[in-house]
Amino acid sequence: MTVAAVQSGQAGSAGSSVFDEVESRVRLYCRKFPAVFTSARGSTLVAEDGREFLDFFCGAGALNYGHNDPRMVARLVEYLHSGGPLHGLDLHTTAKRHFLRRLRDVVLAPRGLDHRVQFCGPTGTDAVEAALKVTRKATGRRQVVAFTGAFHGMSHGSLSVTGSRAARGGHHLGGDVLFLPYEDGPTGRFDSLAVLAHLIDDPSGGAGPPAAVLVESLQMDGGVYPASAGWLRALRELTAARGVPLVCDEIQAGCGRTGRFFGFEHAGIVPDAITLSKSLGGAGLPISVLLLRPELDVWEPGEHTGTFRGNQLAFVAGAAALDLWEDPAFLARLALHGDRMARFAADVRALGLPTRARGMVVGVDTPAPEAAERVQRDCYDRGLILETCGRRDSVLKVTPPLTITRADLDRGLGVLHAAIHREITPGREQG
């Protein structure tokens, strides 16, 4: 079957019926955005019927640099033509060497990070699993502290530290996880750090020092709640003073979504471990890493493995993506785009809807899940794709590509603002 035949829909059953006939009921996003997409470039997706959509969804954070960035595609094509290995487990390859050098020189060294790089399985949840496993081994302790509203993945260990009951479902998850309220959330602020310190320090508190504290510097799926710099610094001080490893999950907030490479940078802290995935692969290619301070790197050789922990194409595209972080023009545009997103958030607040913004993400609270769904559908009908999130999927999550043009950013935000105005009259619905 040729590429042209696949793109034209000739592969398999006619039209889109093959999806209903063959694919599992578990599919989700294709139900919200039912077009059959055939091509993509930058911030634009093109359906086989010719419709074009601005993509403010960005592969749930895996496409921060947009679709088919020509610089990354050129590197991939060059590598494919060179006959470089496409699979390598953890063997040394030239692609991995170049990626490690770029990660060290562009990301780690300028931030004073001496962390070791552990390549995990291909998805973010694999890095979280590794973080849970290694911190428990390093400390000899079992209990882990996580926060309400957290989302860390869909595998067993990652679900155990994920707050969403919908995600956890009826799965029988292991214990040894203590949930505390995140700094901010739908129910307001709570001094969870005072509670944590009390539980650790009280010899009769029933807790004691945990194996790790796992936190997102910006909760994305939880409803777009950014942690303040002061709260993160206090959490870092609390954990460091008590010998508790602090793990920052940067799988969605990292790789520039907050305007800086890491979401925790605005607080000036250094976590003991950092999980990265999604846009680290540059062009949406799967890759997942755990960054570990040397004293936490207590693995025995082969103790934590994975068949696809050496994605050569992701090394190539990921290294090309890191070049952007040395490009003054990219960094200047990123800052300007962040300012535009903040102004959009202020405009929506003027309509009476609470918003939260940081860098290239805005969360918009709607009165009810049905209201968010109406706005999402209205935007889709007018050529804009975006996701909902939050406790009841009542938050609009606005995540355009970092590399979007100013014209497309303005156009997409205009479509969304108009949809909010059409579909939601503040006070019309109760949450």
XYZ file of C-alpha atoms in Angstrom, residues 111-372:
262
model
C 21.266 25.171 34.941
C 23.950 23.659 37.147
C 22.341 20.210 37.071
C 24.692 17.242 37.521
C 21.911 14.683 37.092
C 22.504 11.342 35.399
C 20.253 10.474 32.449
C 18.301 7.226 32.604
C 16.468 6.278 29.421
C 13.215 4.571 30.327
C 10.495 2.980 28.222
C 8.907 5.105 25.508
C 6.264 6.954 27.551
C 6.179 9.309 30.505
C 4.578 6.809 32.815
C 7.690 4.628 32.457
C 9.838 7.434 33.867
C 7.453 7.836 36.805
C 7.593 4.098 37.479
C 11.396 4.257 37.475
C 11.367 7.254 39.826
C 9.130 5.457 42.328
C 11.221 2.328 42.154
C 14.648 3.954 42.520
C 13.698 6.344 45.335
C 12.234 3.459 47.303
C 15.411 1.476 46.769
C 17.698 4.398 47.631
C 15.879 5.291 50.852
C 14.711 1.861 51.964
C 11.285 3.405 52.576
C 7.953 2.606 50.955
C 5.509 5.449 51.376
C 5.390 8.185 48.720
C 3.702 11.572 49.043
C 1.650 12.831 46.098
C -0.817 15.685 45.667
C -4.502 15.992 44.908
C -5.162 16.854 41.289
C -2.003 15.054 40.185
C -1.755 13.063 36.981
C 1.366 10.941 36.528
C 0.374 8.221 34.061
C -1.811 5.185 33.474
C 0.394 2.258 34.477
C 0.034 0.642 37.897
C 2.582 2.593 39.912
C 1.850 5.890 38.181
C -1.873 5.502 38.799
C -1.191 4.921 42.484
C 0.142 8.511 42.711
C -2.525 9.974 40.410
C -5.352 11.725 42.207
C -8.134 11.339 39.653
C -10.713 8.741 40.685
C -11.843 8.551 37.073
C -8.334 7.583 35.949
C -7.858 5.177 38.843
C -11.248 3.607 38.139
C -11.811 0.266 39.815
C -8.206 -0.838 39.438
C -6.652 -2.471 42.479
C -3.670 -0.226 43.134
C -0.932 -0.644 45.679
C -1.015 1.405 48.858
C 1.890 3.291 50.408
C 0.788 6.630 48.932
C -0.212 9.629 51.046
C -2.171 12.322 49.179
C -2.033 15.913 50.378
C -3.821 18.950 48.894
C -1.915 20.777 46.168
C -1.127 24.409 46.889
C -4.130 25.615 44.903
C -7.174 23.944 43.415
C -10.935 24.143 42.883
C -11.543 24.111 46.647
C -9.013 26.870 47.382
C -5.604 27.041 49.010
C -4.425 24.754 51.794
C -1.244 24.692 53.885
C -0.349 21.120 53.014
C 3.360 21.658 53.702
C 2.703 22.362 57.387
C 0.706 19.134 57.540
C 3.500 17.213 55.799
C 6.150 18.567 58.163
C 3.983 17.682 61.161
C 3.386 14.123 59.936
C 7.085 13.544 59.275
C 8.343 15.105 62.500
C 5.758 13.682 64.897
C 7.071 10.337 66.225
C 3.447 9.304 66.672
C 2.225 10.838 63.398
C 1.876 7.499 61.678
C 3.914 8.572 58.677
C 7.594 9.382 59.098
C 9.871 10.393 56.232
C 8.574 9.117 52.885
C 10.641 7.563 50.119
C 9.885 10.567 47.906
C 7.609 13.512 47.349
C 6.297 13.611 43.784
C 5.024 16.940 42.471
C 4.113 18.708 39.226
C 5.355 22.281 39.074
C 2.275 22.949 36.957
C -0.679 20.575 37.168
C -1.917 20.296 33.592
C -4.532 17.529 33.578
C -5.566 18.554 37.081
C -6.958 21.831 35.719
C -3.919 24.033 34.871
C -2.834 24.966 38.387
C 0.704 26.422 38.553
C 2.576 26.117 41.840
C 3.917 29.405 43.155
C 7.656 29.935 43.442
C 7.369 30.341 47.197
C 5.466 27.090 47.656
C 7.936 25.092 45.565
C 10.885 26.595 47.438
C 9.264 25.746 50.775
C 8.631 22.183 49.576
C 12.265 21.876 48.470
C 13.503 23.176 51.829
C 11.197 20.834 53.746
C 12.259 17.730 51.835
C 15.965 18.583 51.816
C 16.016 19.190 55.574
C 14.462 15.777 56.199
C 16.416 13.740 53.666
C 13.424 13.126 51.392
C 14.026 12.985 47.629
C 11.956 15.521 45.699
C 10.778 14.284 42.299
C 9.441 16.873 39.829
C 7.204 15.512 37.085
C 7.934 17.725 34.067
C 6.382 15.449 31.465
C 3.738 17.998 30.396
C 5.057 21.216 31.940
C 8.609 20.677 30.701
C 10.246 21.358 27.334
C 9.150 24.990 27.346
C 5.419 24.871 27.993
C 5.738 27.312 30.901
C 8.077 29.632 28.973
C 11.215 28.056 30.430
C 12.592 24.620 29.709
C 11.555 23.280 33.135
C 8.425 24.387 34.916
C 10.222 24.538 38.273
C 12.863 27.008 37.070
C 10.868 30.060 38.163
C 11.285 28.859 41.762
C 15.060 28.457 41.508
C 15.004 24.952 42.984
C 16.928 21.801 42.091
C 14.900 18.586 42.396
C 16.608 15.293 43.189
C 14.886 13.606 40.251
C 13.058 14.903 37.174
C 10.812 13.006 34.773
C 10.700 14.123 31.131
C 8.932 12.741 28.084
C 6.437 13.976 25.468
C 8.080 16.912 23.623
C 11.578 15.766 24.527
C 11.289 13.645 21.366
C 11.119 16.807 19.257
C 8.731 15.687 16.554
C 6.320 13.753 18.750
C 8.485 10.637 18.735
C 8.296 8.561 21.928
C 11.074 9.022 24.470
C 11.155 9.088 28.250
C 13.954 9.913 30.670
C 14.523 10.102 34.387
C 17.136 12.625 35.494
C 18.770 11.500 38.742
C 21.191 13.153 41.100
C 24.270 10.883 41.261
C 23.577 9.797 44.850
C 20.162 8.476 43.764
C 21.578 6.465 40.866
C 21.696 3.248 42.905
C 20.656 0.859 40.138
C 22.528 -2.355 39.472
C 23.242 -2.914 35.763
C 20.116 -4.281 34.121
C 17.974 -3.804 37.233
C 15.454 -1.633 35.378
C 15.227 -2.302 31.646
C 12.890 -1.810 28.711
C 12.983 -2.934 25.106
C 12.298 0.530 23.678
C 14.421 2.686 25.979
C 16.723 3.614 23.105
C 14.576 5.354 20.478
C 17.144 6.375 17.908
C 14.820 8.567 15.844
C 13.714 10.405 18.986
C 17.400 11.026 19.771
C 17.827 12.611 16.344
C 14.698 14.778 16.412
C 15.138 15.584 20.110
C 18.664 16.858 19.527
C 17.360 19.064 16.702
C 14.656 20.433 19.024
C 17.259 21.344 21.639
C 18.950 23.582 19.060
C 15.961 25.913 19.399
C 16.936 26.638 23.007
C 20.127 28.276 21.741
C 18.243 30.388 19.184
C 17.658 33.962 20.475
C 14.827 34.480 17.980
C 12.944 31.431 19.282
C 13.391 32.529 22.893
C 12.233 36.081 22.109
C 9.113 34.826 20.282
C 8.362 32.448 23.143
C 8.355 35.336 25.606
C 6.133 37.460 23.348
C 3.716 34.564 22.837
C 3.558 34.095 26.609
C 2.588 37.739 27.010
C -0.154 37.289 24.405
C -1.494 34.235 26.255
C -1.581 36.224 29.504
C -3.575 38.987 27.807
C -6.012 36.408 26.465
C -6.470 35.035 29.977
C -7.220 38.559 31.215
C -9.765 39.083 28.408
C -11.582 35.884 29.385
C -11.567 36.875 33.051
C -13.339 40.037 31.958
C -16.170 37.774 30.752
C -16.510 36.463 34.298
C -14.640 33.154 33.970
C -11.649 32.339 36.207
C -8.412 31.675 34.306
C -4.860 30.633 35.116
C -1.914 31.260 32.809
C 1.781 30.525 32.717
C 3.891 30.776 29.603
C 2.188 28.942 26.753
C -0.741 27.429 28.642
C -4.007 28.910 29.837
C -6.706 27.147 31.828
C -10.240 28.519 31.616
C -12.804 27.441 34.200
C -16.294 26.901 32.816
C -19.473 26.524 34.884
C -19.932 22.825 34.105
C -18.519 19.983 31.968
C -21.348 20.509 29.488
C -20.301 24.124 29.009
C -16.680 23.147 28.326
